[in-house]
Amino acid sequence: MEQQVLKVDHITQQFGGLSALKDINMELNRGEIVGVIGPNGAGKTTLFNVITGVYKPTKGMVFIDGKNGTGKKPFEITKMGFARTFQNIRLFPRMTILENVMMGAYCRTSANVFQIIADTPKKKKEHIRIRERALELLKMMGLYEYRYELPTSLPYGEQRRLEIARALATEPMVLLLDEPAAGMNDQETEDLRKIILMLKQEGYTILLIEHDMKFVMNICERIYVLDHGELIAQGKPEEVNSDPKVIEAYLGKDED
Amino acid sequence: MIKKTVEFIALKQRFIIAAAVIFALLYPLLFSDLFILRMGTLCLMYIMLALGINLIMGYMGQMTFGHAAFWGIGAYTAAILSGRFGTNFIVDIIAAALVAGAFGFLLGLPVLKVKGYYLTIVTLGFGEIVRLVELNASGLTGGALGIRGISGIRLFAQEFTSPRAFYYAILILVVLTTVILMRINNSRYGLALKSIRDDDSAAEVMGVNVVRNKIMTFVISAMIAGVAGAFFAHYISYIDSTSFTTQASQEMCVMVILGGLGSIPGTMLGASVLTLVPEFIRGLAEYRMLIYGVIMVVMMLVRPQGLLGYTDFGLIRTRLLEERGKKKGGGENNGTTGTEG
Ligand SMILES: Nc1ncnc2c1ncn2[C@@H]1O[C@H](COP(=O)(O)OP(=O)(O)OP(=O)(O)O)[C@@H](O)[C@H]1O
Ligand SMILES: [Mg+2]
C-alpha cells in the first residue's frame, strides 16, 4: 500500500444551521497531486480550514501522516508538515517579500528569547540559514529581484507565486493550494502549471482546489468533487468528468 | 527632498550612530547646567519607556494605554526594596523587572480572548486599577503620601547621588534596551511580531504561536517599563501615585505615534521632542495635553505610522548599496531595480 499522508475521516462541519461539510472521507498518498473541485460555496475552502486547524470540525477526525491532527492549532499543523496558500491572498503587507518568505521558515527555527537577546551563535546561524533558504526559493519562483519590495507592489499572479514560496519555506510534506490559478492570465497559469509539476518532481504531495476545470484535469491524478458540503464523486479526471452528478452540479450552478 | 535625506541618513547611519553615542557620552561634560542635565536624563528615561511600548504598538501592532502602571510598579518595587532592605541598584532593577514582568504576564493573559479596541480598554482599566491600589494600599505604598527619601544609586558599597551619575545610569539602560530591541527585530521573534501585526490569523497558519508571542511581548515590554520605573524612583527620590496615571500612559503612546511605529530612531526622536519642547517653551507646558491631542489627530490623518514609522534604514542602505554595486558591475537588470512601488 502507498504511504498515506492525510486521512479525512467522516468530517462534518456546521456553522449554525448550515452544514458546510457533511460526512466527508478522503485520503492523500505521498507524492500525489489531488484536486478538489466543486461549485461556489461547495465547502472546498472549509475543508482546507478543517485540515489546517483553522476550524475545529463538528464531527470526525483528521489524521496527518498517521497521527491524530484533529483540533490541533494551525501552527501545530504547519509544524507537522502541512502548508497552505489562501484563496484571497494573505501575504504580510508591511513585511518585505524576503521577510514574507523567511516568515514561512519560522516554524523550522527554535532560538528562544534568551538566545535571541544574547545573540548566540545558534541564533545567528539559524537566521542566516532561513534567509538563504528564502532567497533560494525566491530565485526558484522568479521573484528574487523584488526581494526588498513590499508584496503589494507585485502583480496578482506573482503574489500567488510568492504565497507558494512562503508555504514552501515551511519545509512541508504536503502543500494545500486554494485556487492558485484564480485571477491569472493564460501565461501565468501555464507558468503555475510548470511550477506545480516541478514541485511534484521534487517529491511534494499536493492537494489543490481549483475552479478552472481544464487546469485540474490536466494536472491532477485524482479528483474529489464537492457540492453543498457533500462528496458527490471521486476518481480519475476522465471518470469524474463524465459523471452525471458532477455535470449536473456544474450545470445547475455555473451556467447562470 | 525627503527621499534624498532619508537615503543620506541610511547610507551614513554608522557615522550618525557613532556621533550620537559620542554626543550622549559627552553631554554631561559639555553642559554643566543642572536643568539641561535633568532634561537629558528625563529624555533618556522617556526614550526607554517609549522603546518598550513600541515593541507592543509598533512591532506587534497592538494598543496599550496602561503602560504607566508598569513604570509605577517598577518604581514602587525599587522604592520599597531599597527603603526596607537597603538593596543595591542592580537588585532593585532586577526585582522591578521581575515584578513588572509578572504583572505584564497577568495583563497579557486577557490577550488570549480580546483584540483591538477591547484590548485597549483592558489596558486602560488595568492602569487605573494599579494606580488605585498604589493610592490605597498605604501599608505598602504609603498611600497618598507616597514614599519619600528614596536612596540614590547604591552600587559597589557606595551611594551615587550626583546628576551625572544618574545620567550615565539611564544612558546605559537605554543602550541596553536599544540593543535588545535591535536583536529582537532581527530574529525569528521579530518576524513573528511583524506577521502578527500584519495579519495574526495568517501568522498562526504560517506557524506562529500567536498567544505565546503576544504574552511574551507584554512581559518584555513591562519589564523595560519596570526598570525605567526603578530608575525613576531613585532619581527623583520621592514617588506617589500621581506620577503613574493614564495621562502618563497616553503621553508615552503619543511619543511613539509621533516618532514612528516600529522604528527605534523614530521613538527616540518622538520621546525627545515631546519631553523637551514643553519644558523649554514654558508657556506651552499648560497646553501640554492639548498639544498632544492635536499631534495625535494630525498624525492619524497625515501620517498614521509616525514620522519615521516603518522606515527601515538598514533595508534602504542594503538596497542602495546593491543598486550601486549593480551599476558598477555592468548594469544588468537596470530597468527593474530602483523603481518605487
Ligand atoms: N466561518 C464561517 N461561518 C459561517 N459560514 C461559513 C464560514 N465559512 C464558510 N461558511 C459557509 O460555508 C459554505 C462553504 O464555504 P466555502 O468557503 O468552503 O466554499 P468554497 O467551496 O470554498 O467556495 P468558493 O468556490 O466560492 O471559494 C458557504 O456557504 C459559506 O458561506
Ligand atoms: Mg473557497
XYZ file of C-alpha atoms and ligand atoms in Angstrom:
629
model
C 0.000 0.000 0.000
C 1.098 3.542 -0.669
C 2.062 5.770 2.197
C -0.868 7.791 3.409
C -0.081 11.354 4.456
C -3.624 12.610 5.045
C -6.838 10.933 6.011
C -10.056 12.873 6.442
C -12.380 10.607 8.371
C -16.140 11.313 8.452
C -15.693 15.066 8.801
C -18.773 17.215 9.393
C -18.522 20.974 9.813
C -21.516 23.003 10.859
C -21.907 26.775 11.013
C -25.111 27.342 12.937
C -27.738 25.558 10.880
C -25.577 25.317 7.774
C -23.623 22.116 7.121
C -20.625 23.283 5.140
C -19.218 19.749 5.118
C -21.233 16.567 5.547
C -19.523 13.325 6.477
C -16.537 13.748 4.179
C -13.980 10.968 3.689
C -10.845 11.355 1.680
C -7.186 10.456 1.668
C -3.956 11.571 0.155
C -0.887 9.450 -0.543
C 2.693 10.591 -0.673
C 3.695 12.105 -3.988
C 0.189 12.517 -5.388
C -1.420 15.576 -6.902
C -5.078 15.522 -5.981
C -7.744 18.044 -6.922
C -10.784 19.247 -5.007
C -13.418 20.829 -7.224
C -16.981 21.964 -6.844
C -19.221 24.977 -7.428
C -19.124 28.129 -5.314
C -19.929 27.545 -1.693
C -19.416 23.790 -2.007
C -17.201 23.680 1.074
C -13.766 23.395 -0.507
C -12.098 26.164 1.481
C -13.846 24.950 4.611
C -12.247 21.558 4.038
C -8.814 23.200 3.921
C -9.625 25.156 7.052
C -10.555 21.978 8.896
C -7.413 20.172 7.752
C -5.149 23.046 8.749
C -6.742 23.519 12.152
C -8.409 26.884 11.478
C -11.794 25.307 12.269
C -12.462 22.538 14.753
C -14.686 20.008 12.990
C -18.113 19.346 14.479
C -17.628 15.622 13.910
C -14.935 13.356 12.562
C -11.177 13.116 12.621
C -8.204 14.297 10.611
C -5.064 12.150 10.512
C -1.826 13.701 9.460
C 0.910 11.297 8.489
C -0.803 8.678 10.640
C -1.042 10.966 13.693
C -4.222 12.494 15.031
C -4.398 16.105 13.929
C -7.998 16.827 14.932
C -8.392 20.007 16.940
C -4.716 20.904 16.704
C -3.855 24.597 16.337
C -2.874 25.870 12.869
C 0.732 26.461 13.917
C 0.983 22.874 15.124
C -0.369 21.515 11.836
C 2.173 23.625 9.943
C 4.934 22.172 12.069
C 3.620 18.673 11.298
C 4.336 19.358 7.639
C 1.223 20.893 6.082
C 1.495 24.277 4.402
C -1.175 26.186 2.567
C -1.921 29.193 0.426
C -5.083 31.270 0.663
C -7.863 31.802 -1.832
C -7.897 35.536 -1.077
C -4.161 36.172 -0.986
C -2.920 36.815 2.530
C 0.648 37.988 2.394
C 2.053 40.186 5.149
C 1.671 43.608 3.519
C 4.219 45.583 5.553
C 6.962 42.980 5.532
C 9.318 42.785 2.555
C 8.965 39.954 0.084
C 12.081 38.390 1.559
C 10.670 38.652 5.086
C 7.405 37.117 3.936
C 9.241 34.026 2.772
C 11.521 33.961 5.825
C 8.367 34.051 7.883
C 7.423 30.720 6.368
C 10.638 29.209 7.728
C 9.805 30.497 11.215
C 8.433 27.117 12.273
C 11.773 25.489 11.446
C 13.734 27.737 13.793
C 13.993 27.377 17.530
C 16.089 30.091 19.192
C 14.359 31.148 22.395
C 14.064 34.702 23.635
C 17.183 34.480 25.822
C 19.276 33.214 22.937
C 17.880 35.995 20.780
C 18.677 38.731 23.291
C 22.131 37.278 23.927
C 22.607 36.976 20.134
C 24.121 33.499 20.449
C 25.887 31.778 17.525
C 22.982 29.333 17.287
C 20.537 32.179 16.709
C 22.774 33.913 14.173
C 23.339 30.687 12.283
C 19.705 29.738 12.034
C 18.734 33.256 10.958
C 21.288 33.164 8.168
C 20.067 29.692 7.222
C 16.418 30.753 6.792
C 17.452 33.890 4.951
C 19.443 31.866 2.483
C 16.678 29.332 2.060
C 14.210 32.159 1.435
C 16.471 33.698 -1.197
C 16.771 30.314 -2.900
C 13.000 29.938 -3.004
C 12.611 33.450 -4.380
C 15.051 32.616 -7.151
C 13.146 29.445 -7.900
C 9.884 31.403 -8.168
C 11.472 34.157 -10.232
C 10.921 36.799 -7.554
C 14.499 37.286 -6.390
C 14.972 40.759 -7.812
C 11.948 42.065 -5.913
C 13.120 40.725 -2.565
C 13.297 44.106 -0.827
C 9.986 45.357 -2.202
C 6.651 45.011 -0.458
C 4.359 42.232 -1.672
C 1.657 44.753 -2.596
C 3.907 46.051 -5.380
C 3.677 42.715 -7.198
C 1.080 41.870 -9.828
C -1.572 39.378 -8.819
C -0.061 36.291 -10.386
C 3.276 36.923 -8.738
C 1.644 37.442 -5.361
C 0.219 33.954 -5.728
C 3.663 32.609 -6.558
C 5.024 34.402 -3.506
C 2.441 32.662 -1.354
C 3.640 29.339 -2.718
C 7.242 30.301 -1.929
C 6.215 31.206 1.618
C 4.430 27.878 2.004
C 7.471 26.004 0.680
C 9.665 27.742 3.237
C 7.848 25.850 5.974
C 9.507 22.686 4.588
C 6.178 20.984 4.076
C 5.415 17.410 3.211
C 2.009 18.381 1.808
C 1.082 21.600 0.005
C -2.534 22.759 0.095
C -3.213 25.259 -2.679
C -6.539 27.116 -2.594
C -7.359 28.231 -6.150
C -3.764 29.074 -7.094
C -4.715 29.988 -10.666
C -7.591 32.311 -9.755
C -7.221 35.671 -11.475
C -4.209 34.588 -13.526
C -3.909 35.135 -17.259
C -3.066 32.257 -19.622
C 0.680 32.790 -19.464
C 0.673 32.949 -15.668
C -1.493 29.841 -15.478
C 0.914 27.994 -17.718
C 3.860 29.070 -15.537
C 1.969 27.876 -12.497
C 1.338 24.511 -14.106
C 5.065 24.125 -14.688
C 5.819 25.073 -11.106
C 3.350 22.539 -9.757
C 4.759 19.771 -11.951
C 8.261 20.682 -10.844
C 7.146 20.502 -7.214
C 5.705 17.076 -7.805
C 9.020 16.022 -9.237
C 10.751 17.237 -6.125
C 8.535 14.890 -4.138
C 5.911 17.201 -2.698
C 2.385 15.948 -2.190
C -0.184 18.461 -3.400
C -3.851 18.992 -2.666
C -5.310 21.555 -4.995
C -8.586 23.443 -5.042
C -9.394 24.842 -8.433
C -12.266 26.249 -10.429
C -10.534 26.039 -13.784
C -11.597 22.545 -14.901
C -9.052 22.341 -17.697
C -6.254 23.113 -15.277
C -7.372 20.442 -12.826
C -7.959 17.784 -15.466
C -4.516 18.459 -16.874
C -2.566 18.197 -13.714
C -4.353 16.049 -11.125
C -4.143 12.299 -10.808
C -7.298 12.019 -8.759
C -10.167 14.372 -8.087
C -12.730 14.816 -5.335
C -15.927 16.683 -6.186
C -17.833 18.565 -3.512
C -21.295 20.054 -3.818
C -23.307 21.589 -0.996
C -20.906 20.101 1.518
C -21.246 16.593 0.157
C -18.704 14.461 -1.617
C -20.594 13.638 -4.816
C -17.840 11.990 -6.831
C -14.241 10.942 -6.773
C -11.794 9.236 -9.107
C -9.599 9.796 -12.152
C -10.188 13.023 -14.111
C -11.845 11.186 -17.056
C -14.188 9.321 -14.736
C -15.196 12.421 -12.823
C -15.600 14.429 -15.998
C -18.258 12.100 -17.349
C -20.064 11.535 -14.045
C -23.685 12.706 -14.467
C -23.843 14.028 -10.877
C -20.837 16.229 -11.487
C -22.215 17.534 -14.759
C -25.482 18.344 -13.034
C -23.810 20.110 -10.140
C -21.804 22.266 -12.517
C -24.605 22.917 -14.998
C -27.042 23.699 -12.220
C -24.747 26.328 -10.716
C -22.329 27.816 -13.168
C -24.450 28.367 -16.209
C -26.343 31.369 -14.999
C 13.929 66.102 -0.994
C 12.658 63.889 1.810
C 13.692 60.794 -0.085
C 17.205 62.162 -0.597
C 17.515 62.975 3.109
C 16.341 59.541 4.127
C 18.795 57.939 1.715
C 21.608 60.106 3.010
C 20.828 59.104 6.601
C 20.587 55.463 5.584
C 23.984 55.493 3.908
C 25.699 57.375 6.716
C 23.919 55.570 9.538
C 27.021 54.093 11.136
C 28.590 57.521 11.279
C 25.407 59.101 12.645
C 25.027 56.446 15.339
C 28.653 56.874 16.369
C 28.213 60.648 16.533
C 25.035 60.304 18.598
C 26.705 57.941 21.052
C 29.683 60.244 21.454
C 27.395 63.211 21.953
C 25.372 61.311 24.555
C 28.565 60.338 26.373
C 29.946 63.874 26.406
C 26.623 65.575 27.119
C 27.078 65.927 30.920
C 30.578 67.295 30.361
C 29.517 69.757 27.692
C 26.569 71.121 29.638
C 27.145 71.701 33.300
C 23.804 73.433 33.801
C 21.655 71.289 36.116
C 18.429 71.965 34.264
C 19.930 70.853 30.959
C 21.357 67.744 32.558
C 17.975 66.969 34.085
C 16.323 67.350 30.683
C 18.806 64.934 29.155
C 18.165 62.420 31.914
C 14.379 62.647 31.594
C 14.640 62.404 27.830
C 16.560 59.184 28.110
C 14.084 57.759 30.611
C 11.151 58.519 28.312
C 13.071 57.057 25.392
C 13.390 53.849 27.362
C 9.684 53.783 28.188
C 8.690 54.591 24.617
C 11.006 51.918 23.212
C 9.270 49.369 25.417
C 5.841 50.495 24.254
C 6.968 50.444 20.647
C 7.552 46.733 20.967
C 3.816 46.305 21.573
C 2.471 49.125 19.408
C 4.930 49.324 16.549
C 6.240 45.832 16.112
C 3.252 43.797 17.284
C 0.574 46.293 16.241
C -1.466 46.197 19.469
C -2.587 49.156 21.521
C -1.698 49.616 25.156
C -2.917 52.529 27.223
C -1.851 51.368 30.650
C 1.875 51.325 30.403
C 2.478 53.825 33.178
C 1.232 51.106 35.526
C 4.346 49.008 34.831
C 6.510 52.056 35.243
C 4.846 52.645 38.621
C 5.110 49.019 39.670
C 8.837 49.125 38.960
C 9.206 52.398 40.857
C 7.361 51.139 43.950
C 9.230 47.830 43.874
C 12.579 49.614 43.881
C 11.482 52.174 46.495
C 10.114 49.557 48.891
C 13.043 47.172 48.491
C 15.775 49.741 48.871
C 13.919 51.507 51.692
C 13.287 48.407 53.759
C 16.235 46.211 52.918
C 18.866 48.641 51.699
C 19.314 46.695 48.465
C 21.712 47.861 45.790
C 20.707 49.268 42.408
C 21.258 46.077 40.439
C 18.996 44.122 42.784
C 16.367 46.877 42.565
C 16.431 46.812 38.782
C 16.152 43.060 38.551
C 13.355 42.959 41.116
C 11.491 45.770 39.346
C 11.826 43.927 36.046
C 10.562 40.683 37.546
C 7.598 42.207 39.365
C 6.576 44.387 36.407
C 7.076 41.384 34.110
C 4.791 39.284 36.300
C 2.076 41.936 36.040
C 2.732 42.116 32.291
C 2.051 38.406 32.167
C -1.235 38.887 34.030
C -2.272 41.654 31.660
C -1.113 39.557 28.714
C -3.487 36.740 29.625
C -6.677 38.524 28.519
C -4.966 38.908 25.139
C -5.982 35.293 24.724
C -9.538 36.482 24.400
C -9.605 40.122 23.340
C -8.269 42.082 20.388
C -8.237 45.629 19.099
C -10.391 48.099 20.968
C -11.214 45.663 23.731
C -7.570 45.205 24.458
C -7.167 48.977 24.634
C -9.951 49.164 27.215
C -8.473 46.301 29.227
C -5.067 48.002 29.377
C -6.723 51.293 30.329
C -8.634 49.629 33.140
C -5.514 47.852 34.283
C -3.643 51.157 34.530
C -6.399 52.665 36.653
C -6.638 49.657 38.968
C -2.914 49.669 39.610
C -2.994 53.398 40.351
C -5.877 52.973 42.789
C -4.087 50.155 44.569
C -0.986 52.321 44.864
C -3.098 55.109 46.270
C -4.891 52.964 48.821
C -2.523 50.232 49.922
C -0.971 52.582 52.475
C 0.890 49.859 54.353
C 2.977 49.063 51.293
C 2.993 52.186 49.184
C 2.499 54.953 51.694
C -0.895 55.699 50.164
C -1.478 59.291 49.163
C 1.698 60.376 50.914
C 3.804 58.170 48.702
C 7.337 57.095 49.557
C 9.917 59.715 50.496
C 13.644 59.779 50.879
C 14.435 57.041 48.385
C 18.189 56.459 48.260
C 20.465 57.297 45.357
C 22.100 54.601 43.251
C 23.698 52.116 45.644
C 26.469 50.263 43.911
C 29.857 48.851 44.980
C 29.197 49.805 48.605
C 28.736 53.436 47.610
C 25.773 55.667 47.032
C 25.823 57.807 43.918
C 23.575 60.835 44.037
C 25.109 63.256 41.555
C 23.072 64.259 38.500
C 25.866 62.952 36.301
C 25.753 59.522 37.895
C 22.030 59.334 37.207
C 22.538 60.493 33.654
C 25.070 57.779 32.929
C 22.972 55.142 34.662
C 19.958 55.820 32.431
C 22.196 56.130 29.374
C 23.482 52.611 29.998
C 19.915 51.344 30.426
C 18.792 52.992 27.189
C 21.711 51.491 25.283
C 20.858 48.051 26.661
C 17.188 48.472 25.733
C 18.132 49.567 22.221
C 20.416 46.583 21.733
C 17.692 44.222 22.974
C 15.148 45.735 20.579
C 17.533 45.579 17.636
C 18.254 41.944 18.333
C 14.583 41.091 18.660
C 13.863 42.932 15.436
C 16.471 40.927 13.598
C 15.363 37.479 14.710
C 12.650 34.879 14.355
C 10.829 36.628 17.184
C 10.863 39.880 15.210
C 9.439 38.090 12.179
C 6.693 36.648 14.356
C 5.814 40.057 15.805
C 5.610 41.732 12.412
C 3.490 38.933 10.994
C 1.100 39.206 13.953
C 0.865 42.935 13.310
C 0.085 42.412 9.626
C -2.376 39.501 9.866
C -2.491 37.468 13.025
C -4.582 34.581 11.742
C -2.360 34.162 8.689
C 0.607 34.293 11.076
C -0.881 31.437 13.059
C -1.339 29.390 9.885
C 2.281 30.096 8.948
C 3.441 28.522 12.196
C 3.388 31.277 14.821
C 2.048 30.587 18.284
C 0.292 33.940 18.418
C -0.901 33.817 22.016
C 2.502 32.896 23.352
C 4.249 35.604 21.373
C 1.768 38.231 22.476
C 2.130 37.383 26.139
C 5.898 37.268 25.869
C 5.907 40.706 24.279
C 3.742 42.145 27.038
C 6.133 40.708 29.605
C 9.262 42.097 27.942
C 7.687 45.497 27.410
C 6.501 45.608 31.029
C 9.973 44.650 32.245
C 11.530 47.520 30.322
C 9.000 49.941 31.833
C 9.607 48.448 35.287
C 13.341 49.070 35.048
C 12.697 52.635 33.929
C 10.446 52.952 36.987
C 13.168 51.698 39.329
C 15.488 54.294 37.889
C 12.841 56.992 38.235
C 12.230 56.210 41.930
C 15.907 56.547 42.787
C 16.306 59.583 40.591
C 13.574 61.785 41.982
C 13.729 60.154 45.453
C 10.022 60.708 46.092
C 7.178 58.852 44.410
C 3.426 58.792 44.764
C 0.631 57.513 42.579
C 0.122 60.851 40.783
C 3.088 60.141 38.508
C 1.735 56.889 37.131
C -1.571 57.950 35.655
C -3.434 57.170 32.457
C -2.301 60.572 31.264
C 1.315 59.452 31.609
C 0.473 56.306 29.643
C -1.035 58.382 26.888
C 1.992 60.654 26.750
C 4.200 57.623 26.164
C 1.916 56.428 23.367
C 1.978 59.843 21.701
C 5.775 59.761 21.723
C 5.705 56.522 19.745
C 2.941 57.665 17.427
C 4.715 60.932 16.663
C 8.185 59.455 16.267
C 7.381 56.332 14.380
C 5.821 52.964 14.925
C 8.311 50.151 14.638
C 11.281 52.494 14.395
C 13.974 52.854 17.052
C 15.341 56.221 15.875
C 11.753 57.399 15.417
C 10.917 56.529 19.002
C 13.985 58.375 20.213
C 13.008 61.405 18.191
C 9.389 61.384 19.375
C 10.294 60.928 23.035
C 12.930 63.657 22.903
C 10.744 66.203 21.157
C 7.796 65.680 23.458
C 9.929 65.765 26.592
C 11.945 68.815 25.652
C 9.565 71.111 23.817
C 7.071 71.669 26.661
C 9.923 72.179 29.146
C 11.849 74.683 27.113
C 8.859 76.646 25.986
C 7.467 77.313 29.414
C 4.306 78.913 28.129
C 3.426 75.693 26.387
C 3.571 73.476 29.463
C -0.003 74.319 30.397
C -1.233 73.322 26.970
C 0.627 70.033 27.032
C -2.397 67.778 26.752
C -3.947 69.995 24.123
C -0.779 69.805 22.063
C -0.696 66.028 22.444
C -4.299 65.793 21.311
C -3.596 67.877 18.243
C -0.486 65.836 17.434
C -2.474 62.605 17.735
C -5.210 63.806 15.403
C -2.856 65.307 12.842
C -0.629 62.246 12.785
C -3.582 59.894 12.433
C -4.750 61.893 9.432
C -1.480 62.686 7.731
C 0.984 60.001 8.658
C -0.542 57.337 10.890
C 2.677 55.372 11.186
C 4.584 58.350 12.650
C 7.411 60.492 11.285
C 9.854 57.631 10.813
C 7.292 54.861 11.084
C 8.314 51.607 9.421
C 11.280 53.357 7.839
C 13.944 50.689 7.856
C 17.249 52.487 7.361
C 19.124 49.195 7.284
C 16.986 47.975 4.400
C 17.269 51.242 2.482
C 21.026 51.084 2.850
C 21.194 47.490 1.613
C 19.119 48.393 -1.419
C 21.125 51.472 -2.278
C 24.421 49.669 -1.949
C 23.189 46.832 -4.090
C 21.961 49.172 -6.812
C 25.331 50.890 -6.874
C 27.137 47.569 -6.997
C 25.000 46.592 -9.942
C 25.706 49.772 -11.865
C 29.412 49.270 -11.389
C 29.175 45.600 -12.305
C 27.997 46.292 -15.859
C 24.438 47.414 -15.216
C 22.450 44.262 -15.783
C 18.774 44.464 -14.931
C 18.932 48.223 -14.938
C 15.326 48.803 -15.793
C 13.878 46.767 -12.966
C 15.705 47.962 -9.877
C 15.307 51.254 -8.163
C 11.719 51.796 -9.196
C 9.440 52.803 -6.368
C 6.361 50.686 -5.868
N -16.669 30.922 9.192
C -17.851 30.664 8.607
N -19.010 30.959 9.220
C -20.205 30.700 8.642
N -20.335 30.168 7.433
C -19.221 29.846 6.741
C -17.925 30.071 7.293
N -17.002 29.667 6.404
C -17.691 29.195 5.338
N -19.018 29.296 5.548
C -20.073 28.850 4.620
O -19.801 27.516 4.261
C -20.107 27.307 2.891
C -18.908 26.762 2.180
O -17.966 27.795 2.036
P -16.523 27.588 1.401
O -15.800 28.857 1.537
O -15.897 26.386 1.968
O -16.891 27.341 -0.126
P -15.920 27.113 -1.347
O -16.232 25.774 -1.894
O -14.523 27.367 -0.982
O -16.459 28.197 -2.359
P -15.669 29.164 -3.374
O -15.514 28.418 -4.628
O -16.577 30.319 -3.539
O -14.381 29.521 -2.738
C -20.600 28.628 2.340
O -21.998 28.605 2.339
C -20.078 29.635 3.325
O -20.931 30.743 3.403
Mg -13.113 28.736 -1.461
